[in-house]
mmCIF file of C-alpha atoms and ligand atoms in Angstrom:
data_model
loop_
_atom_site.group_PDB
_atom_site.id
_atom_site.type_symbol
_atom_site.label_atom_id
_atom_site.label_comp_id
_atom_site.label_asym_id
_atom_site.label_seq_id
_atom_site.Cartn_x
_atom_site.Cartn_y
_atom_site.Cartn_z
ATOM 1 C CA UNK A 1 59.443 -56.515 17.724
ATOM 2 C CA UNK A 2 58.777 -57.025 21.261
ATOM 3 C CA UNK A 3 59.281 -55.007 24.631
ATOM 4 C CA UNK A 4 59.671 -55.376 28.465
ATOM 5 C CA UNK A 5 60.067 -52.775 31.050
ATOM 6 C CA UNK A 6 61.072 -53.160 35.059
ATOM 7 C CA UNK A 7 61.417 -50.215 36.647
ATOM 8 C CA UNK A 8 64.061 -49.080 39.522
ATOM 9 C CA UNK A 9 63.992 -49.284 43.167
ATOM 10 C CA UNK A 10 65.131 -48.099 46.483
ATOM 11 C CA UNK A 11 66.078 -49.744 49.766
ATOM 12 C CA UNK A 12 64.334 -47.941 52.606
ATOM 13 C CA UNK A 13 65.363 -49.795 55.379
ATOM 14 C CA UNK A 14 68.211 -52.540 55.837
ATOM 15 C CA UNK A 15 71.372 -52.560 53.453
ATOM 16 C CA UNK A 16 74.188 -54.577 54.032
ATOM 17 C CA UNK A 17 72.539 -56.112 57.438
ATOM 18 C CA UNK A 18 70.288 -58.054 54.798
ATOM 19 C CA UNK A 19 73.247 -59.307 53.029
ATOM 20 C CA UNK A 20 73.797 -61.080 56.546
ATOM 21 C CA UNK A 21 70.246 -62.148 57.278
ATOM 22 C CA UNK A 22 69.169 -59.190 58.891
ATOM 23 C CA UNK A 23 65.632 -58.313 56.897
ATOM 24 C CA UNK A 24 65.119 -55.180 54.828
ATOM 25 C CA UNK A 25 62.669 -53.373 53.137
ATOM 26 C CA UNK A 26 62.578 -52.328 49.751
ATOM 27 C CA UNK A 27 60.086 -50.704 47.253
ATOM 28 C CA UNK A 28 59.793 -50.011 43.597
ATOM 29 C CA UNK A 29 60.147 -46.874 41.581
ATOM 30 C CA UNK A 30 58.174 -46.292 39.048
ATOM 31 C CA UNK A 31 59.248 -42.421 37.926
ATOM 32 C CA UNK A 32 62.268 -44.381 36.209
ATOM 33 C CA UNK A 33 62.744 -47.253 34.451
ATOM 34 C CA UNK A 34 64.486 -49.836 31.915
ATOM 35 C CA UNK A 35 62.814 -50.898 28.441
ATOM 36 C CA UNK A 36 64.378 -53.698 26.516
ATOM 37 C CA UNK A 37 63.462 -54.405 23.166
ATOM 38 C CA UNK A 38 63.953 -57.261 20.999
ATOM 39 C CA UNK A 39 63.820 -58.217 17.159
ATOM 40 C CA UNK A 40 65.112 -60.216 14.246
ATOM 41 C CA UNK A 41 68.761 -59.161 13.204
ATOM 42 C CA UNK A 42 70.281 -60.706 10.114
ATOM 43 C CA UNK A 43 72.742 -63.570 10.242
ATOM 44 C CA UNK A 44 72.876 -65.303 13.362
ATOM 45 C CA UNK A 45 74.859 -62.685 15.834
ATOM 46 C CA UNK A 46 73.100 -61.432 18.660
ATOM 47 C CA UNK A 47 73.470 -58.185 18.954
ATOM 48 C CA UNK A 48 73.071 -55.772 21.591
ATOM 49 C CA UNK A 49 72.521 -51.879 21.954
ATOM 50 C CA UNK A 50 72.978 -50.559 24.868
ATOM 51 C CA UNK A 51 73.773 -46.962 23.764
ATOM 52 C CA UNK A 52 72.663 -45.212 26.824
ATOM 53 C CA UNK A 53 76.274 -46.669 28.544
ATOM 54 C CA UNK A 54 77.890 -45.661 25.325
ATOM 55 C CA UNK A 55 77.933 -49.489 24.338
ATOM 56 C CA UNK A 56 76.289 -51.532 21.159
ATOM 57 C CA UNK A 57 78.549 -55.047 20.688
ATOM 58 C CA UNK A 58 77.993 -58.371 19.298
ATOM 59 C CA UNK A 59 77.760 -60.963 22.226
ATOM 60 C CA UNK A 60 80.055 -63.175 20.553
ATOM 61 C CA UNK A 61 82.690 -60.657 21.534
ATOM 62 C CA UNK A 62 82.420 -60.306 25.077
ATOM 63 C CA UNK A 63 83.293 -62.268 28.139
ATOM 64 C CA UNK A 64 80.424 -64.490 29.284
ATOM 65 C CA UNK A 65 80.441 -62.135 32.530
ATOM 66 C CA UNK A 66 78.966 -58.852 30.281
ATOM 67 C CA UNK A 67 75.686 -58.712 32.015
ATOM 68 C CA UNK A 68 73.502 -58.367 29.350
ATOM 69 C CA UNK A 69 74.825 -61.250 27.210
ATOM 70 C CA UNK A 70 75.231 -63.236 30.673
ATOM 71 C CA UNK A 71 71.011 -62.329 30.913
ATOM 72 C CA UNK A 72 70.619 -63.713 27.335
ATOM 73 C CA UNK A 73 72.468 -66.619 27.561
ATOM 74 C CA UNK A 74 70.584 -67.763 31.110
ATOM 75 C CA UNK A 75 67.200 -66.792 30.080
ATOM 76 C CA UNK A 76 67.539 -68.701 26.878
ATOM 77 C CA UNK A 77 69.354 -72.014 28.658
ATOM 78 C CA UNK A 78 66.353 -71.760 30.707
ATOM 79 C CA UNK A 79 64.065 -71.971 27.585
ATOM 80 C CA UNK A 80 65.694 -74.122 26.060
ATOM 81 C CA UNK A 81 66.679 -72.070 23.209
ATOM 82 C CA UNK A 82 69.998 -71.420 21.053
ATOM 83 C CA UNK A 83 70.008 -67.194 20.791
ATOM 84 C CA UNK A 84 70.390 -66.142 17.421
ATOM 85 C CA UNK A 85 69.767 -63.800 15.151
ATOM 86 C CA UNK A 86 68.864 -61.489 17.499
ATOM 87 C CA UNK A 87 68.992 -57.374 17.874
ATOM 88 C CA UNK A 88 68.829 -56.279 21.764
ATOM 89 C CA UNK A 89 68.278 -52.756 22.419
ATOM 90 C CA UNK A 90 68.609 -51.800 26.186
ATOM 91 C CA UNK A 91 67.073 -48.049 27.068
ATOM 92 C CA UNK A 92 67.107 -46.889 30.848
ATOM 93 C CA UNK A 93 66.841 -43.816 32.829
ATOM 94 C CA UNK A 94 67.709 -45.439 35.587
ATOM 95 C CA UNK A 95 70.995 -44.223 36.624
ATOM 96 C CA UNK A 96 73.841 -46.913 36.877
ATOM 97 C CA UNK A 97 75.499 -47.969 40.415
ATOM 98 C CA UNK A 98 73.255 -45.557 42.406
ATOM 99 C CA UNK A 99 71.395 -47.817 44.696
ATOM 100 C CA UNK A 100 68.942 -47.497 42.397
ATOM 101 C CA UNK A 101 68.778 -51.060 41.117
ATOM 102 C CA UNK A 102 69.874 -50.361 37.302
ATOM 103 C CA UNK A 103 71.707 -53.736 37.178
ATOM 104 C CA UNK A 104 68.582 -55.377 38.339
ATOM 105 C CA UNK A 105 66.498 -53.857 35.805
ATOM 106 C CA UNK A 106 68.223 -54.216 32.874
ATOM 107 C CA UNK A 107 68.103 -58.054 33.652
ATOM 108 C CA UNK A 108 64.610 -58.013 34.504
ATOM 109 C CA UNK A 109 63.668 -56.512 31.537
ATOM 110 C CA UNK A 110 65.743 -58.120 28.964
ATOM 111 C CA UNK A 111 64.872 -61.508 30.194
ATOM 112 C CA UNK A 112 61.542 -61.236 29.870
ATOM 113 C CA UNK A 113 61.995 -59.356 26.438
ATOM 114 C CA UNK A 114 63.720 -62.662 25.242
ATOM 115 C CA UNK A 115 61.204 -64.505 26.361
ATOM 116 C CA UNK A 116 58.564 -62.834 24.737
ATOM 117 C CA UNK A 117 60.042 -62.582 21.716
ATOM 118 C CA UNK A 118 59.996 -66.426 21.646
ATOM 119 C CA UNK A 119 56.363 -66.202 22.063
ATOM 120 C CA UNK A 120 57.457 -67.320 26.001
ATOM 121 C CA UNK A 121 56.366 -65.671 29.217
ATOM 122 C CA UNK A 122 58.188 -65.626 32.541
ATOM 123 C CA UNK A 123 56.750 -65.706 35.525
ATOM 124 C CA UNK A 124 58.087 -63.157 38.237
ATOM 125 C CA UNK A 125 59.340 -65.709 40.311
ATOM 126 C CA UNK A 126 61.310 -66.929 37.115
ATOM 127 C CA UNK A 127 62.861 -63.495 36.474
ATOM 128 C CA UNK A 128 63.903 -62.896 39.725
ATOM 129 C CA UNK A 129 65.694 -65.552 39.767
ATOM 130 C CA UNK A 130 67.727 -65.320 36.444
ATOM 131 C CA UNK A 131 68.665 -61.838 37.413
ATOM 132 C CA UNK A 132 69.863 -63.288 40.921
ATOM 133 C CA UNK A 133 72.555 -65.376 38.653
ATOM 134 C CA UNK A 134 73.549 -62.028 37.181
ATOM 135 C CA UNK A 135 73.455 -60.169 40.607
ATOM 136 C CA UNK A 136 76.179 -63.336 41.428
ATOM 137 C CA UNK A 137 78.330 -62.266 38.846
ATOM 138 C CA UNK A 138 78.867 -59.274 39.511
ATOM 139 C CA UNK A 139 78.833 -58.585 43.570
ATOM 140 C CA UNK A 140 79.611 -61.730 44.800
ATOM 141 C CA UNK A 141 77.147 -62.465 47.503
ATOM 142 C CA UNK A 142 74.390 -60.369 46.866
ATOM 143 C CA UNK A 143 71.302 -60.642 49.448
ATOM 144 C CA UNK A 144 68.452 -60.758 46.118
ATOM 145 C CA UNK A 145 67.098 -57.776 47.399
ATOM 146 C CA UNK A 146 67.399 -55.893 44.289
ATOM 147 C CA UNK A 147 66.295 -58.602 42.014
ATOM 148 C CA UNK A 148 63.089 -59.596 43.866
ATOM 149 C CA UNK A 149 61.846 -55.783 44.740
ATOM 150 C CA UNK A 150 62.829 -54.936 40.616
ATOM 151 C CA UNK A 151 60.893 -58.409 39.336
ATOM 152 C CA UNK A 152 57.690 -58.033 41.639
ATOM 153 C CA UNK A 153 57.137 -54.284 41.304
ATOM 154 C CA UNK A 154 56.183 -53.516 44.812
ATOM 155 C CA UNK A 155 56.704 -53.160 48.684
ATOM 156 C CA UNK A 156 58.934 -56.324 50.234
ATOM 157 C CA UNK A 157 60.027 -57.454 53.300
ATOM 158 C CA UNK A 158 62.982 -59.603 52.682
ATOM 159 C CA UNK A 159 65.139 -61.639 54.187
ATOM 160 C CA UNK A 160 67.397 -63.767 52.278
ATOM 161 C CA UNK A 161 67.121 -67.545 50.872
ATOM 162 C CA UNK A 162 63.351 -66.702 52.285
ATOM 163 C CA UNK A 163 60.115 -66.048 50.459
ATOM 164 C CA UNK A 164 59.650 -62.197 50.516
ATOM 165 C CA UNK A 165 56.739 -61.240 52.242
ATOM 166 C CA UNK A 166 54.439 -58.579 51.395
ATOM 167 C CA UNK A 167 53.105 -56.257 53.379
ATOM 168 C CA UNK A 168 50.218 -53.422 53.919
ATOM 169 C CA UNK A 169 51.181 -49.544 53.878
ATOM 170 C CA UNK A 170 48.175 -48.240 56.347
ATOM 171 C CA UNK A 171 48.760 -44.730 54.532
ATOM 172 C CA UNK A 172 50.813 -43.437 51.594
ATOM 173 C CA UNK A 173 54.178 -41.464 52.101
ATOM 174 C CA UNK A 174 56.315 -39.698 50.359
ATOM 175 C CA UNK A 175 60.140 -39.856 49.538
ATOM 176 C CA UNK A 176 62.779 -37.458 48.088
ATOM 177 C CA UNK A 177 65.250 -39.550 46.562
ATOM 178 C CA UNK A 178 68.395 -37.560 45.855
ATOM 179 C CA UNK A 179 71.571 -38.435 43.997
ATOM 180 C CA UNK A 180 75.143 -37.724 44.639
ATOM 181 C CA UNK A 181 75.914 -38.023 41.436
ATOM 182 C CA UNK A 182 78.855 -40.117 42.354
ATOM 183 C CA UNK A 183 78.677 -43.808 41.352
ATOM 184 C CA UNK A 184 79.367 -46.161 44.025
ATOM 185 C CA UNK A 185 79.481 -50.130 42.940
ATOM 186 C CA UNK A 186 77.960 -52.018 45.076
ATOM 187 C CA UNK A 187 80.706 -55.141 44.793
ATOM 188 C CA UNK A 188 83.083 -52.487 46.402
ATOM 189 C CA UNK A 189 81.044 -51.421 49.600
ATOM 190 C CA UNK A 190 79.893 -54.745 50.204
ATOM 191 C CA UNK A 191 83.704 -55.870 49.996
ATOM 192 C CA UNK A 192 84.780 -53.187 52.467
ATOM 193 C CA UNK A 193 81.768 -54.276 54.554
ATOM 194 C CA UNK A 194 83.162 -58.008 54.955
ATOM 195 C CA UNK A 195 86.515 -56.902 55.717
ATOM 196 C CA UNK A 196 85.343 -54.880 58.244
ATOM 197 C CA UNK A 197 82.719 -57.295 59.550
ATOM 198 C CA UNK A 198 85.542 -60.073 59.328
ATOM 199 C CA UNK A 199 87.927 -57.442 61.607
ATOM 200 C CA UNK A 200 85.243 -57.627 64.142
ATOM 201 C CA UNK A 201 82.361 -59.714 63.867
ATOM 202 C CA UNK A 202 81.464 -59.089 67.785
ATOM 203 C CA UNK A 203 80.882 -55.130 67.233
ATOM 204 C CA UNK A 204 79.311 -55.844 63.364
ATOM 205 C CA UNK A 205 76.889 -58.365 63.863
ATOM 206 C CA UNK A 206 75.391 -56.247 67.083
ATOM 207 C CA UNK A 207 75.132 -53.609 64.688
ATOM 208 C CA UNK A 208 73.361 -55.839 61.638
ATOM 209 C CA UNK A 209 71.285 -56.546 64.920
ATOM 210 C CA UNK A 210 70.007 -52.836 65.721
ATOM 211 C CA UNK A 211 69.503 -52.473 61.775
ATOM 212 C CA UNK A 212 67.255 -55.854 62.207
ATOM 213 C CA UNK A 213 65.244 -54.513 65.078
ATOM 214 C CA UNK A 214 65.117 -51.121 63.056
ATOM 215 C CA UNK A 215 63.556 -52.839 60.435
ATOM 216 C CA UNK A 216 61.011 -54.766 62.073
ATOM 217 C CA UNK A 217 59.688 -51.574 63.641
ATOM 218 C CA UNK A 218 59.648 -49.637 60.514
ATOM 219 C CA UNK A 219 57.404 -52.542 59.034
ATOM 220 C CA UNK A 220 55.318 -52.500 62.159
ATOM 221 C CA UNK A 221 54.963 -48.382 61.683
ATOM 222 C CA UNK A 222 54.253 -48.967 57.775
ATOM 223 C CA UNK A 223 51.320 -51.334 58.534
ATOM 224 C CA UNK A 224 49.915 -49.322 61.847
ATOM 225 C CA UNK A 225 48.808 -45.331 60.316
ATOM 226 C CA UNK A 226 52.239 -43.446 61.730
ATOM 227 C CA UNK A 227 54.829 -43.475 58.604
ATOM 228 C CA UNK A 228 55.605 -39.694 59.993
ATOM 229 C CA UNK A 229 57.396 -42.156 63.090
ATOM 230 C CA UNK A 230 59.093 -43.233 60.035
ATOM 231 C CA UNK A 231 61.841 -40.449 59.717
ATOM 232 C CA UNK A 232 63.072 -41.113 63.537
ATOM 233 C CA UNK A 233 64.183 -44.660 62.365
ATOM 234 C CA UNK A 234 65.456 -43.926 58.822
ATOM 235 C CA UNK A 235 68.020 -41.629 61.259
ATOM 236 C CA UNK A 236 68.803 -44.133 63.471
ATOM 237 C CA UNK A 237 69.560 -46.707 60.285
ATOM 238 C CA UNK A 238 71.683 -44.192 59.077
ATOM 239 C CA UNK A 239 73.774 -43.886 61.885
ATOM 240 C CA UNK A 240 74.208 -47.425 62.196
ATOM 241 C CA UNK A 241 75.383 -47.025 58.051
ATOM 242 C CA UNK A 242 77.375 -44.278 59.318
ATOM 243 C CA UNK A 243 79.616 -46.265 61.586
ATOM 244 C CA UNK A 244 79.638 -49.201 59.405
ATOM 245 C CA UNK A 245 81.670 -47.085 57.142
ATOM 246 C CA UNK A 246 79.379 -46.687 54.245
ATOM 247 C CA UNK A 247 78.042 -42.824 54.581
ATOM 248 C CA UNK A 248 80.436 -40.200 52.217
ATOM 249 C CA UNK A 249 80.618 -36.479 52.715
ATOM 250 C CA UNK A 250 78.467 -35.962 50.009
ATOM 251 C CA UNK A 251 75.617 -38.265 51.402
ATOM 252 C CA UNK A 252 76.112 -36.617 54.778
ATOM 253 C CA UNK A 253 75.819 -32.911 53.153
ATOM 254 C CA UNK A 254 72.510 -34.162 51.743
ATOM 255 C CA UNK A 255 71.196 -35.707 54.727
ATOM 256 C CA UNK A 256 71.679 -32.339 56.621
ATOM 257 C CA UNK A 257 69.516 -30.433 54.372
ATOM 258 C CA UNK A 258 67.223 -32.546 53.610
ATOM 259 C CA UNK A 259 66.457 -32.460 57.327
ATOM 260 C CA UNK A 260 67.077 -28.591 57.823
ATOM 261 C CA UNK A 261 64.689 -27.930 54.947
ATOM 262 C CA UNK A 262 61.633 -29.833 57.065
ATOM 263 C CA UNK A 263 62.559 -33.672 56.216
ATOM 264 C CA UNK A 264 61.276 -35.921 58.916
ATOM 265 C CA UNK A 265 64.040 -38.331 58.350
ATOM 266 C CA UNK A 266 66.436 -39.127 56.017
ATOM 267 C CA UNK A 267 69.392 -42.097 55.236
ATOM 268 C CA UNK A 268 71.569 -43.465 52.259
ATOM 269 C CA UNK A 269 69.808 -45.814 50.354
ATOM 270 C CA UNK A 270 71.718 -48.750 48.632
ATOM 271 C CA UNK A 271 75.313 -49.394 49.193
ATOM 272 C CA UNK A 272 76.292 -46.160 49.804
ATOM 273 C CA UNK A 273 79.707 -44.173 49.600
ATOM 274 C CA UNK A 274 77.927 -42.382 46.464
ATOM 275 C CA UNK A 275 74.790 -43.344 44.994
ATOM 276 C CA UNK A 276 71.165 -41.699 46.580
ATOM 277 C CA UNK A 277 69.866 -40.377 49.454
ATOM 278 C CA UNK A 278 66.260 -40.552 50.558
ATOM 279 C CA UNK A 279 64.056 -38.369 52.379
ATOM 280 C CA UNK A 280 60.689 -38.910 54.566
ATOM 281 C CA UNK A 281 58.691 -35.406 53.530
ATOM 282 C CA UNK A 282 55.386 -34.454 54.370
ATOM 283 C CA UNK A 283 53.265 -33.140 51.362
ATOM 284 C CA UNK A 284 53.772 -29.253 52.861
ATOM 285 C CA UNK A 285 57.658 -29.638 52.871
ATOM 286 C CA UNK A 286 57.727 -31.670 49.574
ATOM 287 C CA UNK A 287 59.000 -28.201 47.329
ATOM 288 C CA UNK A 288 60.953 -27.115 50.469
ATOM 289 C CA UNK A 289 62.975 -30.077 50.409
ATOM 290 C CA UNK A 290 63.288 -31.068 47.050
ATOM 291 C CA UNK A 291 64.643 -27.857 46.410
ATOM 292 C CA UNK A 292 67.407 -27.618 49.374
ATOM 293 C CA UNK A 293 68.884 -30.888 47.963
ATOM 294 C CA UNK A 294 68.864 -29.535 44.379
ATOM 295 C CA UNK A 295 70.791 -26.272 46.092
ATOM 296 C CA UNK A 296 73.031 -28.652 47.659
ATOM 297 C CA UNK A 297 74.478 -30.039 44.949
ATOM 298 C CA UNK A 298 71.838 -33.182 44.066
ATOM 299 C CA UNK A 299 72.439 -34.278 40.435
ATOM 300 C CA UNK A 300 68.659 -35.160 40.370
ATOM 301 C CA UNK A 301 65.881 -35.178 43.218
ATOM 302 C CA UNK A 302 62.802 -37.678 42.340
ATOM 303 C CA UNK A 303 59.729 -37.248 44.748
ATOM 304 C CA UNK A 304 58.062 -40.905 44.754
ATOM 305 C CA UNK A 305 54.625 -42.343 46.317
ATOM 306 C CA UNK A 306 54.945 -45.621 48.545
ATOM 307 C CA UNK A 307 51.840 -47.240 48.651
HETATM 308 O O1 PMV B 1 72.453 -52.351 44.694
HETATM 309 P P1 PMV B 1 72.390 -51.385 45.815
HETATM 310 O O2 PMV B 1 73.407 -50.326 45.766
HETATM 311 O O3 PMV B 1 71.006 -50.938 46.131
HETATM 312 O O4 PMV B 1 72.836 -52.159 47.134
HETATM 313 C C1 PMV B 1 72.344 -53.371 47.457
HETATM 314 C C2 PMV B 1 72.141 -53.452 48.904
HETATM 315 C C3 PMV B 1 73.201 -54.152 49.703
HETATM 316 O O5 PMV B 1 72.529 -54.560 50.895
HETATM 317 C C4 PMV B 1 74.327 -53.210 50.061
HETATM 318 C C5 PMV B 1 73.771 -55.369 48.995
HETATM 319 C C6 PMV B 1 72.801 -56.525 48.818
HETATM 320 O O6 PMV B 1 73.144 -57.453 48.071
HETATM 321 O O7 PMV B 1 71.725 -56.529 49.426
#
């Protein structure tokens, strides 16, 4: 038997802007994650376990658009190898359509699990880029933020159809990450977000702008030694989300107390409507804060490192 893990991640600047060329920054998270793990099943049926989403099918039986068999199917094309014979088991704790890049991971990991198991390795350019054809699938013209922040396990500054760049964080910070607990796909906000865009490109695109220049400054800030300056922008993003029509009740509710209880910032994360919220704390107001989005109806509060 073999295994492969990728882990989750969270946009902390730039969503939807990036899907129109605007850059954006995204980093991995390590406190959850997907582990995929292949071995010999009799017969020649792949077969694939993903119990966690209530699911274990034979990939003969689904539509070539079911993710996982879609991952299978490219990653062995791309070897050069006829699947069979196979038992997939998919584990995550990464919660699904959350902004929390579950799609991404589950691809990630079970294409390099296939490779593996045929005594193959994949590089993490070469993952990326077989979980970008699944990313197609399924949301139609998605930026490859998700796949390239989930494949290379750390810090990126992205702009699409262009090599990610990495950069330095001067000195660690830490986020809350909170979740609504309501799913949100990402296909559907990004829809709305084209229909609107396509209403009125004038007032959109000088929006994707300010979310551009929001994002170039929050790099500069990340590299220079002031991450607290951080927080001022993540609110400014977030009203620019806010009146692209992509903020909720719920991720409005959590916003305000992550930011009562001592938050220096705070924003959706992902496509929003539902999904997570995340929060710039200081190491005094980590409890504080964690705690007021917990009593404000968070279905789970993570507190991550970025470094
Ligand atoms: O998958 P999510 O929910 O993190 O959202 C992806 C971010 C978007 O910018 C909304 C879409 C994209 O393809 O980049």
């Amino acid at each position: 038997m073999v295994m492969a893990t990728a882990p989750g991640k969270i946009i902390l600047f730039g969503e939807h802007a990036v899907v129109y060329g605007r850059p954006a920054i995204a980093v991995p998270v390590f406190q959850v994650e997907t582990q995929v793990s292949v071995e010999e099943w009799r017969g020649t049926q792949v077969r694939i376990d993903a119990a966690d989403i209530g699911r274990e099918y034979d990939m003969a039986d689904v539509p070539p658009t079911d993710p996982i068999a879609a991952i299978i199917r490219l990653t062995c094309a791309a070897l050069g190898i006829e699947p069979r014979g196979l038992s997939v088991r998919v584990r995550s704790t990464i919660p699904v359509a959350r902004g929390l890049g579950s799609g991404a991971a589950v691809s990630v990991a079970t294409a390099r699990a296939i490779a593996r198991y045929y005594g193959r390795d994949l590089s993490r350019e070469q993952a990326s880029a077989l979980a970008f054809e699944v990313e197609k699938l399924h949301h139609g013209t998605p930026s490859g933020v998700d796949n390239t922040v989930v494949a290379f396990a750390e810090p990126i500054y992205y702009v699409r159809g262009k090599p990610f760049e990495r950069f330095r964080t001067a000195a660690p910070f830490h986020l809350a990450i909170a979740d609504t607990g309501i799913p949100s796909p990402t296909l559907i906000t990004v829809g709305d977000v084209r229909r609107l865009w396509e209403a009125d490109k004038t007032r959109y695109e000088i929006m994707f702008d300010q979310v551009g220049e929001i994002v170039r400054e929050a790099r500069n800030r990340i590299e220079g030694r002031s991450p607290a300056d951080l927080g001022q922008l993540m609110n400014r993003n977030q009203e620019l989300l806010r009146e692209m029509g992509v903020s909720s009740p719920e991720i409005e509710r959590l916003i305000e107390a992550a930011r009562r209880a001592g938050a220096n910032g705070a924003k959706l994360s992902g496509g929003g409507r539902g999904g997570n919220i995340i929060a710039l704390v200081e190491e005094q107001a980590r409890e504080r804060v964690a705690s007021a989005l917990t009593q404000s109806g968070a279905a789970s509060v993570i507190v991550t490192r970025v470094e």
